[in-house]
């Protein structure tokens, strides 16, 4: 167990996955021959995908954001928000506020090739339980890619919006996984009184906007002098910057690697060295015991440090909430927490899920327990959910507060209730503060079911849905807050109902002078079936402070079904920021020559108004707009701009969206198309794709339209669902001449896994019935071609018999739709 961190890292970030068929599990690639050498990162082409930064100790010395073309795309612009946590408002009576904290070590993607600003794949670890987390470590690094990994800005943006600090990772693996001691010595090299690598760690954290570094030093062979230099480097850094460190319990003061599973006399100076603070916290290895935690607490206090600076690790990568944990040693019933908690790889909930619904169910089970109710964590399982132990925190401490219930992923994009883009996406920069309580519903009758709805949205790709039998008043607690009410304060709610008439909804708010007692304000009726805004004047409550924000549904309806698209508390009129300026195309690259391009765009930020984010659009010939993406920053990568027919140019617009969701006027630029559109091309390449499910986290629908089959066993779409289908949105109705399907053996797997029976279907709109244009039975080939003469916007592959034998997994390496 003591070597679990590097082992799991190498396995998880290599090419290996747990597929339906046996697959080789690759460890980290062999290290470079020259001991301290490291491969130089290739220069980015003008319009290509920017990626999160990673380095070796020797290469970070050459990093300069002024010359790194990806650097500006990796900047977070969201400051760390303060948080509030009222013990009187904790959901669970067992939970404790102000004691043990939670650090979460999460791998959001591979060390290399991790997109800076999200992607067109909706299948993503869109974490949404920030209210239980204090620090997030952006986990990664490998001997063959890079040892120092900076978090990408989407994660920083989402974490900071929720008051959670973010750390990058410095990973020195054991020799068995490619580690080399000279890399550690490179890390602590000095120039006079300076530590140049440490200076670069500070520069990266300050430029990119994150908070610190997790140091995981597991390379053996060190000595006392090297251990001393590592401590001195951290002390040097802290003396001149606010950069924080979390130290992993591996290297001891003698320089040897010897996991203590506790704070002891042989590792304590990595936390506190006499009067000098070395690290801000320590992650204790997984094999801790009750006695070891008690002694760790006592030693921490003796050093003048809090026991909650110690994060006792539990490894959930393999078994998630089925992991055995001595919870009573860590969080003893009726007593103060012994230490804080360190979670290793909670993204198991996503990686082990078969689809988005399965992920959300597993994530809820992990964080709030088996009943999807943080107030009721009763279960025969020893894993009650983190809500059983940790009281919720909330970053809602200042106005304006606006949520669209966006999770940072979706299958489309809406702007003010209008569909502005189809196709899947993920971008945690656009995630709203999730509800503090998921879910707390009180009623004397039937309880409604709150859920995140991915079928409709007012802004973004999701909304809040309340559904079920309504036979008594239901109060849904959503957010804990600390919002002072001014004479011009307002509360608005955007609602959608299945029919015109009464919404049955009231806004429910409580105040800090009576935090558990709700005041309700009727929202009234909707005039139709579209999104409608209801704005309430809070002037009567001026001088008080809002402690909770929720909703109350009342009335009688056997099938109540209401969507909430936005909830906002703000002062005065909705303000619009000034327009950005200087929209510029930094570079463009062909996706399909003459037909589509990727773009790097930048602009000058608005000079006035509080900007929440900037949105990018293309202007269509009919005057409508098509959404291209959004960011809080001043630069954005558009992964695909499609040419509309044979147009000679496309107008691109950027507008600022305020923290109150007022919109500025736009800045524009023009992209010219200089070549003739191709007569025939793979129109499915890089297009938004969805599927019935996936076998593993890296075997998503997007892999079937990425244009490659040689990326190993993970370069495919795979599913084990009963109904097996893959759908691609071509963006507009196109003329199609053929379909090409590349099955298992095209990607190097056994021909016995080639799809045996399948069909291809098409339709022009989402309301049309599917039309079958090709049916195949008894196929054995690795690549099949299916000529057609048809038009369609949506194309679909339906697998009815996935393999030549009884193996139940469908494996598709590419699904191509050729036409013009």
Short mmCIF file of N, CA and C in Angstrom, two decimals, residues 128-203:
data_model
loop_
_atom_site.label_atom_id
_atom_site.label_comp_id
_atom_site.label_asym_id
_atom_site.label_seq_id
_atom_site.Cartn_x
_atom_site.Cartn_y
_atom_site.Cartn_z
N UNK A 128 -19.28 18.17 -8.63
CA UNK A 128 -20.26 19.15 -8.17
C UNK A 128 -20.52 19.16 -6.68
N UNK A 129 -19.59 18.62 -5.88
CA UNK A 129 -19.79 18.61 -4.42
C UNK A 129 -18.69 19.40 -3.72
N UNK A 130 -18.44 20.59 -4.24
CA UNK A 130 -17.40 21.46 -3.70
C UNK A 130 -17.66 21.86 -2.26
N UNK A 131 -18.90 21.82 -1.82
CA UNK A 131 -19.24 22.29 -0.48
C UNK A 131 -18.60 21.45 0.62
N UNK A 132 -18.07 20.27 0.29
CA UNK A 132 -17.43 19.41 1.28
C UNK A 132 -15.90 19.42 1.17
N UNK A 133 -15.35 20.16 0.22
CA UNK A 133 -13.91 20.10 -0.07
C UNK A 133 -13.25 21.42 0.30
N UNK A 134 -12.04 21.33 0.84
CA UNK A 134 -11.27 22.51 1.20
C UNK A 134 -10.14 22.76 0.21
N UNK A 135 -9.48 21.68 -0.24
CA UNK A 135 -8.38 21.78 -1.20
C UNK A 135 -8.56 20.71 -2.26
N UNK A 136 -8.24 21.08 -3.51
CA UNK A 136 -8.24 20.12 -4.61
C UNK A 136 -6.85 20.05 -5.21
N UNK A 137 -6.30 18.84 -5.30
CA UNK A 137 -5.00 18.63 -5.93
C UNK A 137 -5.23 18.12 -7.34
N UNK A 138 -4.70 18.85 -8.31
CA UNK A 138 -4.81 18.47 -9.72
C UNK A 138 -3.77 17.38 -9.96
N UNK A 139 -4.21 16.14 -9.85
CA UNK A 139 -3.30 15.00 -9.76
C UNK A 139 -2.77 14.59 -11.14
N UNK A 140 -1.47 14.31 -11.20
CA UNK A 140 -0.88 13.86 -12.45
C UNK A 140 0.63 13.86 -12.36
N UNK A 141 1.25 13.73 -13.51
CA UNK A 141 2.70 13.65 -13.61
C UNK A 141 3.15 12.24 -13.89
N UNK A 142 4.17 12.08 -14.70
CA UNK A 142 4.75 10.76 -14.98
C UNK A 142 6.17 10.94 -15.48
N UNK A 143 6.97 9.89 -15.32
CA UNK A 143 8.38 9.96 -15.72
C UNK A 143 8.53 10.21 -17.20
N UNK A 144 7.59 9.70 -18.00
CA UNK A 144 7.72 9.81 -19.45
C UNK A 144 7.12 11.05 -20.06
N UNK A 145 6.35 11.82 -19.27
CA UNK A 145 5.71 13.02 -19.82
C UNK A 145 6.23 14.28 -19.15
N UNK A 146 6.14 14.32 -17.85
CA UNK A 146 6.58 15.48 -17.08
C UNK A 146 6.27 15.26 -15.62
N UNK A 147 7.08 15.83 -14.75
CA UNK A 147 6.94 15.60 -13.32
C UNK A 147 6.17 16.72 -12.62
N UNK A 148 6.08 17.87 -13.24
CA UNK A 148 5.43 19.04 -12.65
C UNK A 148 4.22 19.38 -13.49
N UNK A 149 3.03 19.32 -12.90
CA UNK A 149 1.78 19.51 -13.64
C UNK A 149 0.99 20.66 -13.06
N UNK A 150 0.70 21.66 -13.89
CA UNK A 150 -0.14 22.79 -13.47
C UNK A 150 -1.59 22.48 -13.81
N UNK A 151 -2.53 22.87 -12.95
CA UNK A 151 -3.94 22.62 -13.23
C UNK A 151 -4.44 23.46 -14.39
N UNK A 152 -5.42 22.92 -15.13
CA UNK A 152 -5.97 23.74 -16.20
C UNK A 152 -6.98 24.74 -15.64
N UNK A 153 -7.25 25.82 -16.36
CA UNK A 153 -8.01 26.94 -15.77
C UNK A 153 -9.46 26.62 -15.49
N UNK A 154 -10.04 25.66 -16.20
CA UNK A 154 -11.44 25.33 -15.94
C UNK A 154 -11.63 24.81 -14.53
N UNK A 155 -10.70 23.97 -14.08
CA UNK A 155 -10.78 23.42 -12.72
C UNK A 155 -10.54 24.52 -11.70
N UNK A 156 -9.55 25.39 -11.95
CA UNK A 156 -9.29 26.49 -11.02
C UNK A 156 -10.51 27.40 -10.93
N UNK A 157 -11.10 27.74 -12.08
CA UNK A 157 -12.27 28.62 -12.09
C UNK A 157 -13.39 28.04 -11.24
N UNK A 158 -13.72 26.77 -11.47
CA UNK A 158 -14.83 26.16 -10.74
C UNK A 158 -14.52 26.06 -9.26
N UNK A 159 -13.30 25.64 -8.91
CA UNK A 159 -12.93 25.50 -7.51
C UNK A 159 -12.95 26.84 -6.80
N UNK A 160 -12.32 27.84 -7.40
CA UNK A 160 -12.27 29.16 -6.76
C UNK A 160 -13.66 29.77 -6.61
N UNK A 161 -14.52 29.55 -7.57
CA UNK A 161 -15.89 30.07 -7.47
C UNK A 161 -16.60 29.49 -6.25
N UNK A 162 -16.15 28.30 -5.84
CA UNK A 162 -16.74 27.62 -4.68
C UNK A 162 -15.89 27.76 -3.42
N UNK A 163 -14.84 28.60 -3.46
CA UNK A 163 -14.02 28.82 -2.29
C UNK A 163 -13.04 27.71 -1.99
N UNK A 164 -12.69 26.90 -2.98
CA UNK A 164 -11.79 25.76 -2.80
C UNK A 164 -10.43 26.08 -3.42
N UNK A 165 -9.36 25.87 -2.65
CA UNK A 165 -8.01 26.09 -3.16
C UNK A 165 -7.60 24.96 -4.10
N UNK A 166 -6.72 25.29 -5.06
CA UNK A 166 -6.26 24.31 -6.05
C UNK A 166 -4.75 24.25 -6.03
N UNK A 167 -4.22 23.02 -6.02
CA UNK A 167 -2.79 22.78 -6.06
C UNK A 167 -2.42 22.02 -7.33
N UNK A 168 -1.27 22.38 -7.90
CA UNK A 168 -0.65 21.55 -8.92
C UNK A 168 0.12 20.42 -8.26
N UNK A 169 0.70 19.54 -9.06
CA UNK A 169 1.41 18.37 -8.53
C UNK A 169 2.86 18.36 -8.99
N UNK A 170 3.77 18.06 -8.04
CA UNK A 170 5.16 17.75 -8.34
C UNK A 170 5.37 16.28 -7.96
N UNK A 171 5.66 15.43 -8.93
CA UNK A 171 5.67 13.98 -8.73
C UNK A 171 7.05 13.41 -9.06
N UNK A 172 7.71 12.88 -8.03
CA UNK A 172 8.98 12.18 -8.22
C UNK A 172 8.73 10.69 -7.95
N UNK A 173 8.61 9.89 -9.00
CA UNK A 173 8.22 8.49 -8.82
C UNK A 173 9.38 7.62 -8.35
N UNK A 174 9.08 6.44 -7.80
CA UNK A 174 10.13 5.47 -7.49
C UNK A 174 10.85 5.04 -8.76
N UNK A 175 12.03 4.46 -8.60
CA UNK A 175 12.80 4.00 -9.75
C UNK A 175 12.02 2.99 -10.57
N UNK A 176 11.19 2.18 -9.90
CA UNK A 176 10.41 1.16 -10.61
C UNK A 176 9.44 1.78 -11.62
N UNK A 177 9.10 3.04 -11.43
CA UNK A 177 8.18 3.72 -12.34
C UNK A 177 8.86 4.87 -13.07
N UNK A 178 10.17 4.75 -13.26
CA UNK A 178 10.90 5.71 -14.07
C UNK A 178 11.57 6.83 -13.31
N UNK A 179 11.44 6.85 -12.00
CA UNK A 179 12.03 7.92 -11.22
C UNK A 179 13.55 7.90 -11.23
N UNK A 180 14.15 9.08 -11.17
CA UNK A 180 15.61 9.20 -11.15
C UNK A 180 15.99 10.28 -10.14
N UNK A 181 16.86 9.93 -9.23
CA UNK A 181 17.24 10.85 -8.16
C UNK A 181 17.79 12.17 -8.68
N UNK A 182 18.55 12.19 -9.79
CA UNK A 182 19.01 13.50 -10.29
C UNK A 182 17.87 14.47 -10.60
N UNK A 183 16.68 13.98 -10.90
CA UNK A 183 15.55 14.89 -11.10
C UNK A 183 15.23 15.63 -9.80
N UNK A 184 15.32 14.92 -8.66
CA UNK A 184 15.07 15.56 -7.37
C UNK A 184 16.16 16.60 -7.10
N UNK A 185 17.40 16.24 -7.43
CA UNK A 185 18.51 17.19 -7.22
C UNK A 185 18.36 18.40 -8.15
N UNK A 186 17.89 18.18 -9.38
CA UNK A 186 17.60 19.31 -10.26
C UNK A 186 16.57 20.24 -9.64
N UNK A 187 15.59 19.66 -8.96
CA UNK A 187 14.50 20.42 -8.36
C UNK A 187 15.02 21.39 -7.30
N UNK A 188 16.02 20.96 -6.53
CA UNK A 188 16.52 21.79 -5.41
C UNK A 188 17.82 22.52 -5.75
N UNK A 189 18.21 22.53 -7.03
CA UNK A 189 19.44 23.23 -7.40
C UNK A 189 19.35 24.70 -7.00
N UNK A 190 20.51 25.29 -6.64
CA UNK A 190 20.53 26.66 -6.17
C UNK A 190 21.35 27.55 -7.11
N UNK A 191 21.01 28.81 -7.11
CA UNK A 191 21.79 29.83 -7.79
C UNK A 191 21.99 30.94 -6.79
N UNK A 192 23.16 30.92 -6.14
CA UNK A 192 23.38 31.83 -5.03
C UNK A 192 22.46 31.44 -3.89
N UNK A 193 21.63 32.37 -3.45
CA UNK A 193 20.68 32.08 -2.36
C UNK A 193 19.31 31.68 -2.89
N UNK A 194 19.16 31.62 -4.20
CA UNK A 194 17.87 31.34 -4.82
C UNK A 194 17.72 29.87 -5.18
N UNK A 195 16.45 29.45 -5.23
CA UNK A 195 16.08 28.15 -5.77
C UNK A 195 15.32 28.42 -7.07
N UNK A 196 15.99 28.33 -8.22
CA UNK A 196 15.34 28.73 -9.48
C UNK A 196 14.07 27.97 -9.81
N UNK A 197 14.03 26.65 -9.51
CA UNK A 197 12.81 25.89 -9.82
C UNK A 197 11.67 26.38 -8.92
N UNK A 198 11.96 26.63 -7.66
CA UNK A 198 10.93 27.14 -6.76
C UNK A 198 10.40 28.48 -7.25
N UNK A 199 11.29 29.33 -7.76
CA UNK A 199 10.84 30.61 -8.31
C UNK A 199 9.87 30.40 -9.46
N UNK A 200 10.14 29.38 -10.27
CA UNK A 200 9.25 29.09 -11.39
C UNK A 200 7.92 28.51 -10.90
N UNK A 201 7.95 27.72 -9.82
CA UNK A 201 6.69 27.22 -9.25
C UNK A 201 5.82 28.38 -8.82
N UNK A 202 6.44 29.38 -8.20
CA UNK A 202 5.70 30.56 -7.77
C UNK A 202 5.16 31.32 -8.98
N UNK A 203 6.01 31.49 -9.98
CA UNK A 203 5.58 32.22 -11.17
C UNK A 203 4.41 31.53 -11.86
#
